[in-house]
CSV table of N, CA, C and O in Angstrom, one decimal:
chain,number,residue,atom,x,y,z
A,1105,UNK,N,87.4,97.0,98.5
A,1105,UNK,CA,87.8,96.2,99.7
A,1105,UNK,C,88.0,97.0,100.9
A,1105,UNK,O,88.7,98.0,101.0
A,1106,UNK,N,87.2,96.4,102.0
A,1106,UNK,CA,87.3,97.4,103.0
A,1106,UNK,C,88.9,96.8,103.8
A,1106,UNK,O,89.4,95.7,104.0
A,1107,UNK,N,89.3,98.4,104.2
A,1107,UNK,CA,90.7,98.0,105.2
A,1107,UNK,C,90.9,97.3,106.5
A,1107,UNK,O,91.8,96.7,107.1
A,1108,UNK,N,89.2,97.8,106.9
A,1108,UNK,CA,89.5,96.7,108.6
A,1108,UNK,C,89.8,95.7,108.8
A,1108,UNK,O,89.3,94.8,108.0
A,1109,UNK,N,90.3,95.3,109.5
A,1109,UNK,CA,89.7,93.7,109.8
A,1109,UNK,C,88.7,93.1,110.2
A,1109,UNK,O,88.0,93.9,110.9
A,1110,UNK,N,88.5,92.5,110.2
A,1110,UNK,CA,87.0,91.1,110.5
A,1110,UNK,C,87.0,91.6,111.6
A,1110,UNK,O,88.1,91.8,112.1
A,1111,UNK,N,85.8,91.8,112.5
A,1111,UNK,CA,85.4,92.3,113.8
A,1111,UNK,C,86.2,90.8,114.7
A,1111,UNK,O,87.3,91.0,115.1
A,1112,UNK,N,85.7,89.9,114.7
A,1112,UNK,CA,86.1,88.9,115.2
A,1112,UNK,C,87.5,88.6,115.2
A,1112,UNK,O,88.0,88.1,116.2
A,1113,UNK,N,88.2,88.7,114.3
A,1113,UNK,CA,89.2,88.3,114.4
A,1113,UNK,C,90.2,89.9,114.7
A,1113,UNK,O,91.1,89.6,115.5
A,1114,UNK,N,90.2,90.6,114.6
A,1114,UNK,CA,90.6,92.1,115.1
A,1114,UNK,C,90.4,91.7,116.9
A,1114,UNK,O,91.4,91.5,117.6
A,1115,UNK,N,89.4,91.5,117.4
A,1115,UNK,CA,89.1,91.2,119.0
A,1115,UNK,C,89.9,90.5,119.5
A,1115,UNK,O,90.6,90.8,120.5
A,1116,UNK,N,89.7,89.2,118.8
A,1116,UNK,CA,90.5,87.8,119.3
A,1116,UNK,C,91.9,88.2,119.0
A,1116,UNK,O,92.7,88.0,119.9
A,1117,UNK,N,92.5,88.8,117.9
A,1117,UNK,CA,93.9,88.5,117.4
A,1117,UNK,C,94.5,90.2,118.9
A,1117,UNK,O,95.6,90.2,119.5
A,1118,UNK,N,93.5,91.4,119.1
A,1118,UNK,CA,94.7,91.8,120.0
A,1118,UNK,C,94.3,91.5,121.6
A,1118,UNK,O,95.2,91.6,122.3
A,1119,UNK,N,92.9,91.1,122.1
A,1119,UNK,CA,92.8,90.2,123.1
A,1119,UNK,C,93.9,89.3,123.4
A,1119,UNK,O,94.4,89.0,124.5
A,1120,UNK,N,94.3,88.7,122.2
A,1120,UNK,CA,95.5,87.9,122.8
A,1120,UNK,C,96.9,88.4,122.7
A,1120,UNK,O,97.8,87.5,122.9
A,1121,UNK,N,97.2,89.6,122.5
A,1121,UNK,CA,98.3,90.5,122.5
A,1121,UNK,C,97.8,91.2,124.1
A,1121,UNK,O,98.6,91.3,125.0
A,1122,UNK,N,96.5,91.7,124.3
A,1122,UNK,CA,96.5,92.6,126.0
A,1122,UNK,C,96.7,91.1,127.0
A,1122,UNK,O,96.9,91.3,128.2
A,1123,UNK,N,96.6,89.8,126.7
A,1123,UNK,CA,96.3,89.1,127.7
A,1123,UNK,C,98.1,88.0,127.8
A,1123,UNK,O,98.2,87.0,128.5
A,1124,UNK,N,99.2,88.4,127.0
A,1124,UNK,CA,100.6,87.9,126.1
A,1124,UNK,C,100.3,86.7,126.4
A,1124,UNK,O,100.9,85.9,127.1
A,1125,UNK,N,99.2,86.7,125.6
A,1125,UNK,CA,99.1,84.9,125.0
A,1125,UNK,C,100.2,84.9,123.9
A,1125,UNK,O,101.0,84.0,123.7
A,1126,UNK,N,100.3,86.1,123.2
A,1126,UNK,CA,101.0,86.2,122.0
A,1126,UNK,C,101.5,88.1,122.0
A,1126,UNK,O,100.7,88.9,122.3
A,1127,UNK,N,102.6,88.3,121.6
A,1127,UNK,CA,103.0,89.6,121.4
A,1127,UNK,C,102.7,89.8,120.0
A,1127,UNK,O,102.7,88.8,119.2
A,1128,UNK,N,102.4,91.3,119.5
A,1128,UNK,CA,101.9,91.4,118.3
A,1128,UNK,C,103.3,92.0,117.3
A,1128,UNK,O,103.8,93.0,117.8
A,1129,UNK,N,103.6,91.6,116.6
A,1129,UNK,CA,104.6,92.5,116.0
A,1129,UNK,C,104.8,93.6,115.4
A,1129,UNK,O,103.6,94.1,115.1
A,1130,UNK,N,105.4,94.2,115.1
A,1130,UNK,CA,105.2,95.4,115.0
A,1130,UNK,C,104.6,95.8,113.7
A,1130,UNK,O,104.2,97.0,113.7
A,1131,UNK,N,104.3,94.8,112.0
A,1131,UNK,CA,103.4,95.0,111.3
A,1131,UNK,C,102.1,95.0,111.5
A,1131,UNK,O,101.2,95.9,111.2
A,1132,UNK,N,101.9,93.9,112.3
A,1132,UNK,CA,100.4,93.7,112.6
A,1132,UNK,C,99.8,94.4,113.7
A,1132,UNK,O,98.5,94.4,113.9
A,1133,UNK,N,100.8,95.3,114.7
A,1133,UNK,CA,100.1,96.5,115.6
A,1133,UNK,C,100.2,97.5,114.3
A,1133,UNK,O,99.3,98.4,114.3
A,1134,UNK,N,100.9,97.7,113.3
A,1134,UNK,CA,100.5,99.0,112.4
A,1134,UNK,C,99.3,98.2,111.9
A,1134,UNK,O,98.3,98.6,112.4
A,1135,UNK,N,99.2,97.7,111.3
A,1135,UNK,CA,97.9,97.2,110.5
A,1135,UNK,C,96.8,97.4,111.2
A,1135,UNK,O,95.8,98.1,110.8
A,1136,UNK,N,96.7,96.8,112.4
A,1136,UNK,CA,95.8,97.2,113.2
A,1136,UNK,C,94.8,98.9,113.2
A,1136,UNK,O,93.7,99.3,113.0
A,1137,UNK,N,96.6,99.7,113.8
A,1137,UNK,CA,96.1,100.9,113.8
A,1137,UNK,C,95.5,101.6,112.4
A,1137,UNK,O,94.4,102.2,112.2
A,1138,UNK,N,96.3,101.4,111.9
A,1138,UNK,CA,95.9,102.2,110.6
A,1138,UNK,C,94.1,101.6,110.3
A,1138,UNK,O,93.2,102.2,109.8
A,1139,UNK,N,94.1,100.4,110.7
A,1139,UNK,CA,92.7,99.9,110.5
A,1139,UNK,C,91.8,100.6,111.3
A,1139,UNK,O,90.6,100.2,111.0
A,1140,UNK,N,91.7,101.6,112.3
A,1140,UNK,CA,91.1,102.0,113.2
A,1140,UNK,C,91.2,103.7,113.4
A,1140,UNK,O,90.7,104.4,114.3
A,1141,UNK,N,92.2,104.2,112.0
A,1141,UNK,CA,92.3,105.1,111.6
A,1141,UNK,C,93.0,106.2,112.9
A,1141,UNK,O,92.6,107.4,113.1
A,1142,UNK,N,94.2,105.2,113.6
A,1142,UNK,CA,94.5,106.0,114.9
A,1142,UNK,C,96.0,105.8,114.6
A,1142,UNK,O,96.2,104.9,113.8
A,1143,UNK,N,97.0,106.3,115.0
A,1143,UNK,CA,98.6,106.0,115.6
A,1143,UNK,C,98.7,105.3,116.2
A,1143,UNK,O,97.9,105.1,117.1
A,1144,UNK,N,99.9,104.3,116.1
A,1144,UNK,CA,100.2,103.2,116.4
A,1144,UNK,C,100.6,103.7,118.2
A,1144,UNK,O,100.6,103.1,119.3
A,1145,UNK,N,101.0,104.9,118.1
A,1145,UNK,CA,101.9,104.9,119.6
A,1145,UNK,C,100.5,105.2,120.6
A,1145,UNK,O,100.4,105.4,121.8
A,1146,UNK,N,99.7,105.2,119.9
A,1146,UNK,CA,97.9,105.3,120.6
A,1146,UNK,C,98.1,103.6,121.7
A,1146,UNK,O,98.4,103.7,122.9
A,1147,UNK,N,97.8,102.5,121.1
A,1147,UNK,CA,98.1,101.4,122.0
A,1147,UNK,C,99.4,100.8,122.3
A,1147,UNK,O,99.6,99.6,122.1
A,1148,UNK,N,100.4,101.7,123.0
A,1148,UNK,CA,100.9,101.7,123.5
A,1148,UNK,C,101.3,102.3,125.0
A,1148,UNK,O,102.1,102.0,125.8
A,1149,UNK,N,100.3,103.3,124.8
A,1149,UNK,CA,100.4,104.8,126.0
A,1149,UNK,C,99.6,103.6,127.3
A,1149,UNK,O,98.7,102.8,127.4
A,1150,UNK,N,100.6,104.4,128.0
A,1150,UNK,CA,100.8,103.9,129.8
A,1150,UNK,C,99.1,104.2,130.4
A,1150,UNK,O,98.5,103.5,131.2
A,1151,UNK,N,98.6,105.3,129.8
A,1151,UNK,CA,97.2,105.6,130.8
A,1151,UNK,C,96.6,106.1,129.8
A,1151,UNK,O,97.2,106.4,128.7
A,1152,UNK,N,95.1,106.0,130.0
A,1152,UNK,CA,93.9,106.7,128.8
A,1152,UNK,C,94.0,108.3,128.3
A,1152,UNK,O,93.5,108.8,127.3
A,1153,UNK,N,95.1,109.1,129.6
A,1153,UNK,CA,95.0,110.5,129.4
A,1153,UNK,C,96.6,110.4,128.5
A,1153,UNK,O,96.9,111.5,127.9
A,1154,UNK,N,97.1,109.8,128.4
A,1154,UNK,CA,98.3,109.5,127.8
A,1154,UNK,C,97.9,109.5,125.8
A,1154,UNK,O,98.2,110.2,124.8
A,1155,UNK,N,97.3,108.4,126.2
A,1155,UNK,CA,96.9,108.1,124.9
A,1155,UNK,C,95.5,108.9,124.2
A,1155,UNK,O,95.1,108.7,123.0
A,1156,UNK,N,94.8,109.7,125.1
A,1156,UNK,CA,94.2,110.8,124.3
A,1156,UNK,C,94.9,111.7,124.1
A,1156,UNK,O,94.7,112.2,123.0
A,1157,UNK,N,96.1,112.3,124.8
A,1157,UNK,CA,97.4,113.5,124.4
A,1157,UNK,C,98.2,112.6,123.1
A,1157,UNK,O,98.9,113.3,122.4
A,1158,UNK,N,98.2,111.8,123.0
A,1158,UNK,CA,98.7,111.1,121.3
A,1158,UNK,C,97.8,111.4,120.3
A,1158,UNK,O,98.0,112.0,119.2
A,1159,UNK,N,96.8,110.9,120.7
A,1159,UNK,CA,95.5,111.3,119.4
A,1159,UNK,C,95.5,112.8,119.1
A,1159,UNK,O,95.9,113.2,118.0
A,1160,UNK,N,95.1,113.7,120.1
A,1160,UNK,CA,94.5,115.2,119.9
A,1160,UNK,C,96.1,115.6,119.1
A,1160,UNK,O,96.2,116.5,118.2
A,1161,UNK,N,97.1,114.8,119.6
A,1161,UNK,CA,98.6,115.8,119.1
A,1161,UNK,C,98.8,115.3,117.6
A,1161,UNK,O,99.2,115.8,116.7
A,1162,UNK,N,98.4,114.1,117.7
A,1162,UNK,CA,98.4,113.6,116.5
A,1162,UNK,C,97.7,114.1,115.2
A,1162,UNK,O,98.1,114.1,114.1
A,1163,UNK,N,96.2,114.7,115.8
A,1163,UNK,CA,95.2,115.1,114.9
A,1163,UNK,C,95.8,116.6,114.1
A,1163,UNK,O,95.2,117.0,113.2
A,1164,UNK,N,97.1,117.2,114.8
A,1164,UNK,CA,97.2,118.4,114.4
A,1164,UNK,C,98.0,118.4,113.4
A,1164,UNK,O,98.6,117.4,113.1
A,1165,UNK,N,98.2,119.8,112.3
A,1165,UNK,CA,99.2,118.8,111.6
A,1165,UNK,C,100.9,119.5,112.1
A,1165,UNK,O,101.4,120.2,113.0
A,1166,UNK,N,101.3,119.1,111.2
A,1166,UNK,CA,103.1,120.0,111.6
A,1166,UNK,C,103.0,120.9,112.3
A,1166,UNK,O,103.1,120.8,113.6
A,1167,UNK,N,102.9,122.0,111.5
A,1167,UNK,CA,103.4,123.4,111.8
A,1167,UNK,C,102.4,123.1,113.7
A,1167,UNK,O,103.0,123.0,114.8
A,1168,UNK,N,101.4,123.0,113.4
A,1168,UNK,CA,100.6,122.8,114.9
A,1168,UNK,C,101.5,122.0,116.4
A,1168,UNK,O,101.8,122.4,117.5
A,1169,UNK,N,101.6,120.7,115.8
A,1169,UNK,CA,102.5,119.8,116.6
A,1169,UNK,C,103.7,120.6,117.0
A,1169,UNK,O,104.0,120.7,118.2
A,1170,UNK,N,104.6,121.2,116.0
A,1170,UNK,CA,105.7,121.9,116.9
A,1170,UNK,C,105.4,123.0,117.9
A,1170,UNK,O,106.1,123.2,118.9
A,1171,UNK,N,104.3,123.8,117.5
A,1171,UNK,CA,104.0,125.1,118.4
A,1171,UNK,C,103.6,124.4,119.8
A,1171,UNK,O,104.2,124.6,120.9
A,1172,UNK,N,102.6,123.6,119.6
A,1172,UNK,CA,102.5,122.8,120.9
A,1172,UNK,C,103.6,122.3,121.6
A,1172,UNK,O,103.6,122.5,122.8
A,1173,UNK,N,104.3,121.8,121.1
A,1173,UNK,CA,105.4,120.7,121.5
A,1173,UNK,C,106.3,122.1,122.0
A,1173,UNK,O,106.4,122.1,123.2
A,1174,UNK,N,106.8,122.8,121.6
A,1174,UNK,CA,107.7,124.2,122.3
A,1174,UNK,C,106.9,124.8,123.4
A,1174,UNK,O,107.5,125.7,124.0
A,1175,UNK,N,105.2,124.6,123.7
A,1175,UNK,CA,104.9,125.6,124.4
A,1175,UNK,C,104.6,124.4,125.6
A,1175,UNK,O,104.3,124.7,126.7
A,1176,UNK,N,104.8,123.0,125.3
A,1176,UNK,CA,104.9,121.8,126.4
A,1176,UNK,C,106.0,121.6,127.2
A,1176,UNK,O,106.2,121.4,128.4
A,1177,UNK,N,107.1,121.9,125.8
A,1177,UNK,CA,108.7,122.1,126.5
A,1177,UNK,C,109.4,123.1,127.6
A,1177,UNK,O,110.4,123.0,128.3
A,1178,UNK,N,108.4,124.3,127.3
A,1178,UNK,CA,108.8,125.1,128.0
A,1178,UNK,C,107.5,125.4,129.4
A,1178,UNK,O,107.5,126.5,129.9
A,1179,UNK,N,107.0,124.7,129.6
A,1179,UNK,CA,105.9,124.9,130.9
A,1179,UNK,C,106.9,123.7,131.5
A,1179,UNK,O,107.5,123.9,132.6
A,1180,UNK,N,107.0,122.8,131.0
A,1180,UNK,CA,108.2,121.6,131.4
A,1180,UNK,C,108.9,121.7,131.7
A,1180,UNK,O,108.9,121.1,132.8
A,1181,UNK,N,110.1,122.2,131.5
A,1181,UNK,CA,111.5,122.8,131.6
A,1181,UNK,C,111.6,124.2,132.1
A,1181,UNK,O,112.6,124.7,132.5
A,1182,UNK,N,110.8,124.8,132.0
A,1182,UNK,CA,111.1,126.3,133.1
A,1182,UNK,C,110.1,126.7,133.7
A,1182,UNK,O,110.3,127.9,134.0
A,1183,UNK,N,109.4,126.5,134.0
A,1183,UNK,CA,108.2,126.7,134.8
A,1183,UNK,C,108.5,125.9,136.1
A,1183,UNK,O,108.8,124.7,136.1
A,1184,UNK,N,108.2,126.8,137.3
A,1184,UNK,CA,108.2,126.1,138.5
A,1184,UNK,C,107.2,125.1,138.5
A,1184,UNK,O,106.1,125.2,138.1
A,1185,UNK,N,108.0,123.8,139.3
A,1185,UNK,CA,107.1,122.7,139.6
A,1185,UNK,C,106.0,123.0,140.9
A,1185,UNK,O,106.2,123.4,142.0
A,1186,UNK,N,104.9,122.6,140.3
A,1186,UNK,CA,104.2,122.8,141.9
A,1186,UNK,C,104.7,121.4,142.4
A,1186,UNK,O,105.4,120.6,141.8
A,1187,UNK,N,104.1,121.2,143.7
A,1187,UNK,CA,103.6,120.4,144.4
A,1187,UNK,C,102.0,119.2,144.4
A,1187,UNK,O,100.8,119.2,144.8
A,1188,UNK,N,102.8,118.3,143.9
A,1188,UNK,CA,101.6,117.0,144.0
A,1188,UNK,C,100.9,116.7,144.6
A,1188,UNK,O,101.3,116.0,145.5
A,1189,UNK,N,99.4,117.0,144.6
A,1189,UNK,CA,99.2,116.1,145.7
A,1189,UNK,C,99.1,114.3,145.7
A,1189,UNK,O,99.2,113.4,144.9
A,1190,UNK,N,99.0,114.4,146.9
A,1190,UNK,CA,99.4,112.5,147.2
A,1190,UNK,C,98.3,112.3,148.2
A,1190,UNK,O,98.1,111.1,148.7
């Protein structure tokens, strides 16, 4: 038995979660993901560069995720801020 869901109804069922015809709850956003073999906090992220930094961090495993995650925290937290441009 395959895990996906039915093309069609996978479309229609989160089309009507991006459009809140209906909010999805939080089993059926994991089912979803897991059906698409991604992290659930993947459709959730604010922007596309957001939610590719979930995937790639996601793909790593532990020991990886923390090294990253301390060398993010610390360009973050002590490293001078530049300036934005606007």
């Amino acid at each position: 038995m395959s895990k996906e869901l039915p093309q069609d109804i996978a479309v229609i069922g989160f089309n009507r979660y991006e459009t809140a015809i209906h909010t999805a709850n939080l089993s059926s956003a994991q089912s979803y993901a897991r059906a698409r073999g991604l992290p659930l906090a993947y459709f959730y992220a604010d922007t596309q560069v957001m939610a590719e930094a979930i995937v790639t961090f996601w793909l790593l495993n532990q020991t990886e995720q923390r090294k990253v995650l301390a060398d993010l925290k610390k360009r973050v937290f002590t490293e001078p801020k530049k300036p934005t441009k606007g």
